[in-house]
């Protein structure tokens, strides 16, 4: 499967009469986009805001981040099961508005959502302080139940991302990246001297509201399966998550999975990257056993020598991570795990809820319990009162001078377990 | 002028005697005693042992606070710049004493302290998070290695210099996780680590897997019809308004609520404070998380003797194990004091 990502570099958003792209700026027709989104009867109101790197703006609670993409050539449309039909994607050409993000917010499914500061110390912990953001503030209609609201909110993000990208199809790409995922028969023959490696991609599926969707299918209902990285780049995996903001994989990081990027970088040099296996993180023991066994069985069928395993979330999914680890290691497959830590505010507690001696190669995205003081910002987009009940906030989070004390847990992607950021931790 | 150092040792290293002399009360001597003879030259003339504080190990164990206060007083009175305790190797009571006096002096006087212990010395687990500890061998045969390491570290502390790599390698980790930004993102670090692991090259994990406590299940309750049963939850059920402000994640406290007259947890009277799951169904009927209604039924039917009149609740979401452990110990003690025979723990 071959996919070209046509990357158009975006530095700025603006509002104007026609939605389109010029001079590194995406202009959006507010009325047109608002009308499109309000077709959803579950919504009472939509407000659009802009937030750029360095602005004195705090956005909270952010539910999802999405990168604007659409198909230029090839079968289907991005975000299959939502925007596109459910047929296979991942081939042809896809337009990427690189440097731009859609952030969805509003008082929806608090307490779990996240903070994005566009400047100051909090900005260092979120990659979305570095993107030009179109923020969609959603007001739901009374009486819509939470899981319906989550769906409505998810659709707002995806529709906006697709609408914007589709209006910029004539823009000339600054860079074209080609990704090829050959048929397995070829992949197995290639690079005979290099070790075969696969990626076990754990998807949050603890439900309720801890959901990930694959081609529109709830990931808790899947058996682990193979997927082409190019399908992921076309939005085959969508976040429906309302878990702690620090380590949920929002749709943006799925689209730009850095582990896949790093495996491609080393492919043909140090390793032969032959497969991506998606698996879930269900809550029952039977599901955990079944999924971990099945995922590692797929790795064995591929005949790989090594696996990178990424977790999503913390606590309960630590058990899935550990099962995946020891089942692989005891099958003779070497593993590296990516996780984050809940070591307490003083960093003195054990960081994981489960453990195995085989987990001797572990990358950490940092201690999510670490406290940070976020200074006041001139503008708040969203709903400030939610700060005290969002995960990572606490009663007393709001200080009189307008600053907030929170754990970095509350900051979007602060301890992302796809290894999206440079954040980590050490022992002293 | 050189820095003024106080040296703490026990009766054995002071040459007073072994177990039979472990009850001796504190004694302060001017200058060097025992291992001080080796330690003082290692301080290179930049620092000097001015006084030696000697205490019997059993005396210390029975008078911890009092002896620590005496050491603190001496530090202040004699204008001491740094405290060196031990090395205590694998001597348990001595190691604990070294850790305790160092911790007390560090806290009360804010001056540099150091001790040296064998990793399995009980003083390590008690004090590693509070004070720097040089790793020593298990017996006094390791004196020659421990002394220069202690001297090197304490001199750097006194001169406010950065510790060097060899200092770090001989100090035991405090076990505190500190966030930092790496040069590469996590994904690049992970793939690089995998490549090394596959090649059989040396690699360093960024997090050493913890070793867990395992709790043996208690024997079954013999006669439930006479037992007092309590309910405790990490599912965050609290009276409406969350009066004790239990956080949605990373809880810092737990709640204790009397529900002697409650037959059923009603919507709008109880809610969940938990931020880790969809609250809709818990708020609709809080019994789904804390099953008071069915427990009242079986209490009425005589299947259990009595439902304890208080329930305990916290939020298990992202809550540090150390906090959970502290809550558990307190709650356990309260239940024991109330003669509760068994507890039903509900999570989410």
PDB file of N, CA and C in Angstrom, chain A residues 111-112 146 208 210 258 262 265-266 314 329 334-336 338 341 344-352 354-355 359-360 362-364 367 369-370 389 407-409 418-419 421-428, chain B residues 129 173-183 185-194 197-198 203 205-207 209-210 212 242 245 248-250 252 275-278 280-281 317-318 320-322:
ATOM      1  N   UNK A 111     -15.387  15.450  34.008  1.00  0.00           N
ATOM      2  CA  UNK A 111     -14.145  16.080  34.424  1.00  0.00           C
ATOM      3  C   UNK A 111     -12.890  15.743  33.631  1.00  0.00           C
ATOM      4  N   UNK A 112     -12.923  14.963  32.591  1.00  0.00           N
ATOM      5  CA  UNK A 112     -11.652  14.377  32.174  1.00  0.00           C
ATOM      6  C   UNK A 112     -10.781  15.209  31.241  1.00  0.00           C
ATOM      7  N   UNK A 146     -24.646  11.859  27.805  1.00  0.00           N
ATOM      8  CA  UNK A 146     -23.206  12.060  27.661  1.00  0.00           C
ATOM      9  C   UNK A 146     -22.578  11.342  26.477  1.00  0.00           C
ATOM     10  N   UNK A 208     -16.774   3.200  29.664  1.00  0.00           N
ATOM     11  CA  UNK A 208     -17.612   4.097  28.894  1.00  0.00           C
ATOM     12  C   UNK A 208     -16.881   5.417  28.687  1.00  0.00           C
ATOM     13  N   UNK A 210     -14.336   5.817  27.255  1.00  0.00           N
ATOM     14  CA  UNK A 210     -12.913   5.526  27.057  1.00  0.00           C
ATOM     15  C   UNK A 210     -12.850   4.639  25.816  1.00  0.00           C
ATOM     16  N   UNK A 258       4.216   8.842  16.119  1.00  0.00           N
ATOM     17  CA  UNK A 258       5.671   8.999  15.993  1.00  0.00           C
ATOM     18  C   UNK A 258       6.436   7.682  16.056  1.00  0.00           C
ATOM     19  N   UNK A 262       9.250   6.683  13.490  1.00  0.00           N
ATOM     20  CA  UNK A 262      10.603   6.262  13.885  1.00  0.00           C
ATOM     21  C   UNK A 262      10.954   4.889  13.331  1.00  0.00           C
ATOM     22  N   UNK A 265      11.889   5.361   9.829  1.00  0.00           N
ATOM     23  CA  UNK A 265      13.211   5.985   9.721  1.00  0.00           C
ATOM     24  C   UNK A 265      14.335   4.952   9.793  1.00  0.00           C
ATOM     25  N   UNK A 266      14.136   3.942  10.625  1.00  0.00           N
ATOM     26  CA  UNK A 266      15.184   2.926  10.824  1.00  0.00           C
ATOM     27  C   UNK A 266      15.009   1.737   9.891  1.00  0.00           C
ATOM     28  N   UNK A 314      -3.531   4.727  31.869  1.00  0.00           N
ATOM     29  CA  UNK A 314      -2.715   4.299  33.004  1.00  0.00           C
ATOM     30  C   UNK A 314      -3.580   3.482  33.937  1.00  0.00           C
ATOM     31  N   UNK A 329       8.057 -11.643  25.496  1.00  0.00           N
ATOM     32  CA  UNK A 329       9.414 -12.010  25.928  1.00  0.00           C
ATOM     33  C   UNK A 329       9.538 -13.522  26.125  1.00  0.00           C
ATOM     34  N   UNK A 334      11.845  -9.794  21.733  1.00  0.00           N
ATOM     35  CA  UNK A 334      12.326  -8.727  22.613  1.00  0.00           C
ATOM     36  C   UNK A 334      11.395  -7.513  22.527  1.00  0.00           C
ATOM     37  N   UNK A 335      11.195  -6.870  23.656  1.00  0.00           N
ATOM     38  CA  UNK A 335      10.230  -5.765  23.692  1.00  0.00           C
ATOM     39  C   UNK A 335      10.842  -4.486  24.245  1.00  0.00           C
ATOM     40  N   UNK A 336      10.310  -3.367  23.765  1.00  0.00           N
ATOM     41  CA  UNK A 336      10.503  -2.074  24.425  1.00  0.00           C
ATOM     42  C   UNK A 336       9.104  -1.508  24.676  1.00  0.00           C
ATOM     43  N   UNK A 338       6.512   1.618  25.932  1.00  0.00           N
ATOM     44  CA  UNK A 338       6.388   3.058  26.200  1.00  0.00           C
ATOM     45  C   UNK A 338       5.189   3.260  27.107  1.00  0.00           C
ATOM     46  N   UNK A 341       4.015   7.603  33.942  1.00  0.00           N
ATOM     47  CA  UNK A 341       4.112   7.241  35.353  1.00  0.00           C
ATOM     48  C   UNK A 341       3.129   8.044  36.201  1.00  0.00           C
ATOM     49  N   UNK A 344       3.081   9.823  42.105  1.00  0.00           N
ATOM     50  CA  UNK A 344       2.736  10.743  43.187  1.00  0.00           C
ATOM     51  C   UNK A 344       3.347  12.101  42.941  1.00  0.00           C
ATOM     52  N   UNK A 345       2.813  13.109  43.641  1.00  0.00           N
ATOM     53  CA  UNK A 345       3.307  14.469  43.421  1.00  0.00           C
ATOM     54  C   UNK A 345       4.762  14.598  43.850  1.00  0.00           C
ATOM     55  N   UNK A 346       5.182  13.770  44.825  1.00  0.00           N
ATOM     56  CA  UNK A 346       6.577  13.829  45.268  1.00  0.00           C
ATOM     57  C   UNK A 346       7.467  12.874  44.460  1.00  0.00           C
ATOM     58  N   UNK A 347       6.895  12.148  43.532  1.00  0.00           N
ATOM     59  CA  UNK A 347       7.687  11.230  42.702  1.00  0.00           C
ATOM     60  C   UNK A 347       8.195  10.012  43.435  1.00  0.00           C
ATOM     61  N   UNK A 348       7.680   9.773  44.650  1.00  0.00           N
ATOM     62  CA  UNK A 348       8.260   8.734  45.495  1.00  0.00           C
ATOM     63  C   UNK A 348       7.502   7.399  45.457  1.00  0.00           C
ATOM     64  N   UNK A 349       6.346   7.372  44.803  1.00  0.00           N
ATOM     65  CA  UNK A 349       5.583   6.117  44.736  1.00  0.00           C
ATOM     66  C   UNK A 349       6.012   5.283  43.541  1.00  0.00           C
ATOM     67  N   UNK A 350       5.630   3.999  43.560  1.00  0.00           N
ATOM     68  CA  UNK A 350       5.870   3.200  42.357  1.00  0.00           C
ATOM     69  C   UNK A 350       4.986   3.747  41.245  1.00  0.00           C
ATOM     70  N   UNK A 351       5.501   3.679  40.024  1.00  0.00           N
ATOM     71  CA  UNK A 351       4.897   4.428  38.929  1.00  0.00           C
ATOM     72  C   UNK A 351       3.818   3.682  38.179  1.00  0.00           C
ATOM     73  N   UNK A 352       3.853   2.367  38.248  1.00  0.00           N
ATOM     74  CA  UNK A 352       2.922   1.560  37.464  1.00  0.00           C
ATOM     75  C   UNK A 352       2.052   0.718  38.397  1.00  0.00           C
ATOM     76  N   UNK A 354       1.110  -2.339  37.485  1.00  0.00           N
ATOM     77  CA  UNK A 354       1.484  -3.737  37.279  1.00  0.00           C
ATOM     78  C   UNK A 354       2.924  -3.772  36.808  1.00  0.00           C
ATOM     79  N   UNK A 355       3.514  -4.933  36.875  1.00  0.00           N
ATOM     80  CA  UNK A 355       4.963  -5.019  36.699  1.00  0.00           C
ATOM     81  C   UNK A 355       5.341  -6.441  36.328  1.00  0.00           C
ATOM     82  N   UNK A 359      10.013  -6.723  31.762  1.00  0.00           N
ATOM     83  CA  UNK A 359       9.896  -5.343  31.269  1.00  0.00           C
ATOM     84  C   UNK A 359      11.157  -4.556  31.566  1.00  0.00           C
ATOM     85  N   UNK A 360      12.258  -5.019  31.029  1.00  0.00           N
ATOM     86  CA  UNK A 360      13.549  -4.410  31.371  1.00  0.00           C
ATOM     87  C   UNK A 360      13.959  -3.297  30.415  1.00  0.00           C
ATOM     88  N   UNK A 362      12.223   0.033  29.047  1.00  0.00           N
ATOM     89  CA  UNK A 362      11.016   0.832  29.208  1.00  0.00           C
ATOM     90  C   UNK A 362      11.345   2.304  28.935  1.00  0.00           C
ATOM     91  N   UNK A 363      10.551   2.919  28.065  1.00  0.00           N
ATOM     92  CA  UNK A 363      10.674   4.362  27.845  1.00  0.00           C
ATOM     93  C   UNK A 363       9.513   5.018  28.571  1.00  0.00           C
ATOM     94  N   UNK A 364       9.793   6.087  29.304  1.00  0.00           N
ATOM     95  CA  UNK A 364       8.724   6.743  30.050  1.00  0.00           C
ATOM     96  C   UNK A 364       8.485   8.138  29.497  1.00  0.00           C
ATOM     97  N   UNK A 367       6.289  11.627  34.772  1.00  0.00           N
ATOM     98  CA  UNK A 367       5.370  11.457  35.899  1.00  0.00           C
ATOM     99  C   UNK A 367       4.207  12.442  35.780  1.00  0.00           C
ATOM    100  N   UNK A 369       1.799  13.006  37.723  1.00  0.00           N
ATOM    101  CA  UNK A 369       1.362  13.648  38.970  1.00  0.00           C
ATOM    102  C   UNK A 369       2.146  14.918  39.296  1.00  0.00           C
ATOM    103  N   UNK A 370       3.190  15.211  38.520  1.00  0.00           N
ATOM    104  CA  UNK A 370       4.005  16.394  38.831  1.00  0.00           C
ATOM    105  C   UNK A 370       3.155  17.664  38.819  1.00  0.00           C
ATOM    106  N   UNK A 389     -12.468  20.207  38.658  1.00  0.00           N
ATOM    107  CA  UNK A 389     -12.928  18.816  38.591  1.00  0.00           C
ATOM    108  C   UNK A 389     -12.317  18.059  37.424  1.00  0.00           C
ATOM    109  N   UNK A 407      -1.740  19.172  38.249  1.00  0.00           N
ATOM    110  CA  UNK A 407      -0.784  18.152  37.848  1.00  0.00           C
ATOM    111  C   UNK A 407      -0.680  18.200  36.321  1.00  0.00           C
ATOM    112  N   UNK A 408       0.481  17.837  35.787  1.00  0.00           N
ATOM    113  CA  UNK A 408       0.617  17.884  34.322  1.00  0.00           C
ATOM    114  C   UNK A 408      -0.316  16.870  33.658  1.00  0.00           C
ATOM    115  N   UNK A 409      -0.875  15.991  34.461  1.00  0.00           N
ATOM    116  CA  UNK A 409      -1.943  15.092  34.015  1.00  0.00           C
ATOM    117  C   UNK A 409      -3.056  15.840  33.279  1.00  0.00           C
ATOM    118  N   UNK A 418       2.664   7.501  23.011  1.00  0.00           N
ATOM    119  CA  UNK A 418       3.212   7.177  21.690  1.00  0.00           C
ATOM    120  C   UNK A 418       4.599   7.802  21.573  1.00  0.00           C
ATOM    121  N   UNK A 419       5.043   8.442  22.650  1.00  0.00           N
ATOM    122  CA  UNK A 419       6.355   9.099  22.624  1.00  0.00           C
ATOM    123  C   UNK A 419       6.346  10.322  21.734  1.00  0.00           C
ATOM    124  N   UNK A 421       6.274  13.469  22.593  1.00  0.00           N
ATOM    125  CA  UNK A 421       7.038  14.613  23.107  1.00  0.00           C
ATOM    126  C   UNK A 421       8.384  14.144  23.657  1.00  0.00           C
ATOM    127  N   UNK A 422       9.181  15.119  24.082  1.00  0.00           N
ATOM    128  CA  UNK A 422      10.485  14.794  24.654  1.00  0.00           C
ATOM    129  C   UNK A 422      10.403  14.573  26.162  1.00  0.00           C
ATOM    130  N   UNK A 423       9.222  14.698  26.726  1.00  0.00           N
ATOM    131  CA  UNK A 423       9.094  14.566  28.174  1.00  0.00           C
ATOM    132  C   UNK A 423       9.449  13.160  28.635  1.00  0.00           C
ATOM    133  N   UNK A 424      10.080  13.082  29.784  1.00  0.00           N
ATOM    134  CA  UNK A 424      10.439  11.798  30.364  1.00  0.00           C
ATOM    135  C   UNK A 424      10.733  11.972  31.832  1.00  0.00           C
ATOM    136  N   UNK A 425      11.389  10.994  32.438  1.00  0.00           N
ATOM    137  CA  UNK A 425      11.726  11.093  33.859  1.00  0.00           C
ATOM    138  C   UNK A 425      12.963  10.262  34.137  1.00  0.00           C
ATOM    139  N   UNK A 426      13.598  10.591  35.250  1.00  0.00           N
ATOM    140  CA  UNK A 426      14.744   9.815  35.718  1.00  0.00           C
ATOM    141  C   UNK A 426      14.584   9.612  37.224  1.00  0.00           C
ATOM    142  N   UNK A 427      15.380   8.700  37.757  1.00  0.00           N
ATOM    143  CA  UNK A 427      15.361   8.472  39.204  1.00  0.00           C
ATOM    144  C   UNK A 427      16.521   9.201  39.843  1.00  0.00           C
ATOM    145  N   UNK A 428      16.239   9.864  40.954  1.00  0.00           N
ATOM    146  CA  UNK A 428      17.340  10.463  41.732  1.00  0.00           C
ATOM    147  C   UNK A 428      17.391   9.811  43.095  1.00  0.00           C
TER     148      UNK A 428
ATOM    149  N   UNK B 129      14.938   8.330  50.829  1.00  0.00           N
ATOM    150  CA  UNK B 129      14.263   9.448  50.172  1.00  0.00           C
ATOM    151  C   UNK B 129      14.624  10.779  50.818  1.00  0.00           C
ATOM    152  N   UNK B 173      20.268   5.521  44.893  1.00  0.00           N
ATOM    153  CA  UNK B 173      19.158   6.338  44.397  1.00  0.00           C
ATOM    154  C   UNK B 173      18.179   6.607  45.529  1.00  0.00           C
ATOM    155  N   UNK B 174      17.660   7.833  45.540  1.00  0.00           N
ATOM    156  CA  UNK B 174      16.628   8.138  46.529  1.00  0.00           C
ATOM    157  C   UNK B 174      15.303   7.488  46.141  1.00  0.00           C
ATOM    158  N   UNK B 175      15.206   7.117  44.875  1.00  0.00           N
ATOM    159  CA  UNK B 175      13.963   6.503  44.413  1.00  0.00           C
ATOM    160  C   UNK B 175      12.896   7.530  44.095  1.00  0.00           C
ATOM    161  N   UNK B 176      13.330   8.767  43.853  1.00  0.00           N
ATOM    162  CA  UNK B 176      12.376   9.827  43.526  1.00  0.00           C
ATOM    163  C   UNK B 176      12.384  10.011  42.005  1.00  0.00           C
ATOM    164  N   UNK B 177      11.214  10.001  41.419  1.00  0.00           N
ATOM    165  CA  UNK B 177      11.131  10.214  39.973  1.00  0.00           C
ATOM    166  C   UNK B 177      11.033  11.706  39.680  1.00  0.00           C
ATOM    167  N   UNK B 178      11.936  12.172  38.827  1.00  0.00           N
ATOM    168  CA  UNK B 178      12.006  13.589  38.488  1.00  0.00           C
ATOM    169  C   UNK B 178      11.760  13.715  36.980  1.00  0.00           C
ATOM    170  N   UNK B 179      10.844  14.581  36.619  1.00  0.00           N
ATOM    171  CA  UNK B 179      10.591  14.773  35.189  1.00  0.00           C
ATOM    172  C   UNK B 179      11.728  15.537  34.542  1.00  0.00           C
ATOM    173  N   UNK B 180      11.960  15.236  33.273  1.00  0.00           N
ATOM    174  CA  UNK B 180      13.010  15.933  32.519  1.00  0.00           C
ATOM    175  C   UNK B 180      12.663  15.865  31.030  1.00  0.00           C
ATOM    176  N   UNK B 181      13.224  16.777  30.273  1.00  0.00           N
ATOM    177  CA  UNK B 181      13.063  16.703  28.823  1.00  0.00           C
ATOM    178  C   UNK B 181      14.300  16.038  28.228  1.00  0.00           C
ATOM    179  N   UNK B 182      14.083  14.997  27.457  1.00  0.00           N
ATOM    180  CA  UNK B 182      15.187  14.348  26.743  1.00  0.00           C
ATOM    181  C   UNK B 182      15.447  15.110  25.439  1.00  0.00           C
ATOM    182  N   UNK B 183      16.561  14.766  24.771  1.00  0.00           N
ATOM    183  CA  UNK B 183      16.864  15.414  23.493  1.00  0.00           C
ATOM    184  C   UNK B 183      15.958  14.901  22.376  1.00  0.00           C
ATOM    185  N   UNK B 185      12.400  12.619  21.107  1.00  0.00           N
ATOM    186  CA  UNK B 185      11.073  12.262  21.608  1.00  0.00           C
ATOM    187  C   UNK B 185      11.047  10.790  22.035  1.00  0.00           C
ATOM    188  N   UNK B 186       9.996  10.414  22.743  1.00  0.00           N
ATOM    189  CA  UNK B 186       9.904   9.074  23.314  1.00  0.00           C
ATOM    190  C   UNK B 186       9.930   7.977  22.276  1.00  0.00           C
ATOM    191  N   UNK B 187       9.315   8.214  21.124  1.00  0.00           N
ATOM    192  CA  UNK B 187       9.253   7.199  20.068  1.00  0.00           C
ATOM    193  C   UNK B 187      10.656   6.901  19.532  1.00  0.00           C
ATOM    194  N   UNK B 188      11.429   7.948  19.304  1.00  0.00           N
ATOM    195  CA  UNK B 188      12.802   7.741  18.810  1.00  0.00           C
ATOM    196  C   UNK B 188      13.636   7.001  19.853  1.00  0.00           C
ATOM    197  N   UNK B 189      13.428   7.369  21.129  1.00  0.00           N
ATOM    198  CA  UNK B 189      14.171   6.688  22.195  1.00  0.00           C
ATOM    199  C   UNK B 189      13.800   5.214  22.256  1.00  0.00           C
ATOM    200  N   UNK B 190      12.512   4.926  22.057  1.00  0.00           N
ATOM    201  CA  UNK B 190      12.054   3.537  22.146  1.00  0.00           C
ATOM    202  C   UNK B 190      12.648   2.698  21.023  1.00  0.00           C
ATOM    203  N   UNK B 191      12.612   3.218  19.797  1.00  0.00           N
ATOM    204  CA  UNK B 191      13.117   2.436  18.662  1.00  0.00           C
ATOM    205  C   UNK B 191      14.639   2.270  18.788  1.00  0.00           C
ATOM    206  N   UNK B 192      15.325   3.317  19.245  1.00  0.00           N
ATOM    207  CA  UNK B 192      16.779   3.211  19.451  1.00  0.00           C
ATOM    208  C   UNK B 192      17.091   2.145  20.506  1.00  0.00           C
ATOM    209  N   UNK B 193      16.280   2.116  21.565  1.00  0.00           N
ATOM    210  CA  UNK B 193      16.493   1.122  22.625  1.00  0.00           C
ATOM    211  C   UNK B 193      16.254  -0.289  22.093  1.00  0.00           C
ATOM    212  N   UNK B 194      15.216  -0.438  21.248  1.00  0.00           N
ATOM    213  CA  UNK B 194      14.922  -1.761  20.679  1.00  0.00           C
ATOM    214  C   UNK B 194      16.066  -2.228  19.788  1.00  0.00           C
ATOM    215  N   UNK B 197      18.761  -3.446  21.989  1.00  0.00           N
ATOM    216  CA  UNK B 197      18.382  -4.710  22.632  1.00  0.00           C
ATOM    217  C   UNK B 197      18.492  -5.869  21.637  1.00  0.00           C
ATOM    218  N   UNK B 198      18.078  -5.621  20.394  1.00  0.00           N
ATOM    219  CA  UNK B 198      18.143  -6.666  19.370  1.00  0.00           C
ATOM    220  C   UNK B 198      19.585  -7.024  19.028  1.00  0.00           C
ATOM    221  N   UNK B 203      21.840  -1.366  27.026  1.00  0.00           N
ATOM    222  CA  UNK B 203      20.866  -0.278  26.961  1.00  0.00           C
ATOM    223  C   UNK B 203      20.424   0.036  28.379  1.00  0.00           C
ATOM    224  N   UNK B 205      17.238   1.149  30.657  1.00  0.00           N
ATOM    225  CA  UNK B 205      15.807   1.411  30.742  1.00  0.00           C
ATOM    226  C   UNK B 205      15.594   2.763  31.438  1.00  0.00           C
ATOM    227  N   UNK B 206      14.532   3.451  31.052  1.00  0.00           N
ATOM    228  CA  UNK B 206      14.254   4.744  31.689  1.00  0.00           C
ATOM    229  C   UNK B 206      13.452   4.576  32.979  1.00  0.00           C
ATOM    230  N   UNK B 207      12.907   3.390  33.168  1.00  0.00           N
ATOM    231  CA  UNK B 207      12.155   3.129  34.395  1.00  0.00           C
ATOM    232  C   UNK B 207      12.331   1.668  34.773  1.00  0.00           C
ATOM    233  N   UNK B 209      11.250  -1.540  36.547  1.00  0.00           N
ATOM    234  CA  UNK B 209       9.943  -2.041  36.986  1.00  0.00           C
ATOM    235  C   UNK B 209       9.892  -2.186  38.508  1.00  0.00           C
ATOM    236  N   UNK B 210       8.796  -1.758  39.116  1.00  0.00           N
ATOM    237  CA  UNK B 210       8.689  -1.878  40.574  1.00  0.00           C
ATOM    238  C   UNK B 210       8.445  -3.319  41.008  1.00  0.00           C
ATOM    239  N   UNK B 212       6.236  -5.455  43.670  1.00  0.00           N
ATOM    240  CA  UNK B 212       5.003  -5.177  44.410  1.00  0.00           C
ATOM    241  C   UNK B 212       4.886  -5.959  45.706  1.00  0.00           C
ATOM    242  N   UNK B 242     -19.770  16.574  47.448  1.00  0.00           N
ATOM    243  CA  UNK B 242     -18.402  16.116  47.733  1.00  0.00           C
ATOM    244  C   UNK B 242     -17.788  16.940  48.868  1.00  0.00           C
ATOM    245  N   UNK B 245     -14.115  17.253  49.366  1.00  0.00           N
ATOM    246  CA  UNK B 245     -13.354  17.665  48.184  1.00  0.00           C
ATOM    247  C   UNK B 245     -12.346  16.625  47.741  1.00  0.00           C
ATOM    248  N   UNK B 248     -10.882  14.394  41.559  1.00  0.00           N
ATOM    249  CA  UNK B 248     -11.361  13.493  40.503  1.00  0.00           C
ATOM    250  C   UNK B 248     -10.286  12.500  40.085  1.00  0.00           C
ATOM    251  N   UNK B 249      -9.045  12.876  40.294  1.00  0.00           N
ATOM    252  CA  UNK B 249      -7.918  11.994  40.009  1.00  0.00           C
ATOM    253  C   UNK B 249      -6.813  12.368  40.978  1.00  0.00           C
ATOM    254  N   UNK B 250      -5.902  11.426  41.235  1.00  0.00           N
ATOM    255  CA  UNK B 250      -4.787  11.677  42.158  1.00  0.00           C
ATOM    256  C   UNK B 250      -5.304  12.154  43.527  1.00  0.00           C
ATOM    257  N   UNK B 252      -5.918  12.933  47.309  1.00  0.00           N
ATOM    258  CA  UNK B 252      -5.018  13.214  48.421  1.00  0.00           C
ATOM    259  C   UNK B 252      -5.677  12.882  49.759  1.00  0.00           C
ATOM    260  N   UNK B 275     -13.089  10.805  38.429  1.00  0.00           N
ATOM    261  CA  UNK B 275     -12.948  11.398  37.102  1.00  0.00           C
ATOM    262  C   UNK B 275     -12.485  10.418  36.047  1.00  0.00           C
ATOM    263  N   UNK B 276     -12.474   9.147  36.352  1.00  0.00           N
ATOM    264  CA  UNK B 276     -11.900   8.186  35.406  1.00  0.00           C
ATOM    265  C   UNK B 276     -12.910   7.369  34.641  1.00  0.00           C
ATOM    266  N   UNK B 277     -14.203   7.624  34.842  1.00  0.00           N
ATOM    267  CA  UNK B 277     -15.200   6.881  34.062  1.00  0.00           C
ATOM    268  C   UNK B 277     -16.428   7.744  33.835  1.00  0.00           C
ATOM    269  N   UNK B 278     -17.259   7.319  32.913  1.00  0.00           N
ATOM    270  CA  UNK B 278     -18.512   8.017  32.628  1.00  0.00           C
ATOM    271  C   UNK B 278     -19.372   7.977  33.897  1.00  0.00           C
ATOM    272  N   UNK B 280     -22.351   8.963  34.416  1.00  0.00           N
ATOM    273  CA  UNK B 280     -23.806   8.931  34.220  1.00  0.00           C
ATOM    274  C   UNK B 280     -24.482   7.844  35.044  1.00  0.00           C
ATOM    275  N   UNK B 281     -23.968   6.611  34.921  1.00  0.00           N
ATOM    276  CA  UNK B 281     -24.692   5.479  35.516  1.00  0.00           C
ATOM    277  C   UNK B 281     -24.473   5.390  37.017  1.00  0.00           C
ATOM    278  N   UNK B 317      -8.397   6.762  40.810  1.00  0.00           N
ATOM    279  CA  UNK B 317      -7.950   7.177  39.479  1.00  0.00           C
ATOM    280  C   UNK B 317      -6.645   7.968  39.553  1.00  0.00           C
ATOM    281  N   UNK B 318      -5.555   7.361  39.080  1.00  0.00           N
ATOM    282  CA  UNK B 318      -4.278   8.083  39.065  1.00  0.00           C
ATOM    283  C   UNK B 318      -3.766   8.428  40.442  1.00  0.00           C
ATOM    284  N   UNK B 320      -1.585   7.991  43.710  1.00  0.00           N
ATOM    285  CA  UNK B 320      -0.287   7.382  43.978  1.00  0.00           C
ATOM    286  C   UNK B 320      -0.435   6.230  44.962  1.00  0.00           C
ATOM    287  N   UNK B 321       0.368   5.187  44.760  1.00  0.00           N
ATOM    288  CA  UNK B 321       0.296   4.016  45.624  1.00  0.00           C
ATOM    289  C   UNK B 321       0.585   4.401  47.074  1.00  0.00           C
ATOM    290  N   UNK B 322       1.529   5.338  47.272  1.00  0.00           N
ATOM    291  CA  UNK B 322       1.858   5.744  48.650  1.00  0.00           C
ATOM    292  C   UNK B 322       0.632   6.353  49.333  1.00  0.00           C
TER     293      UNK B 322
END
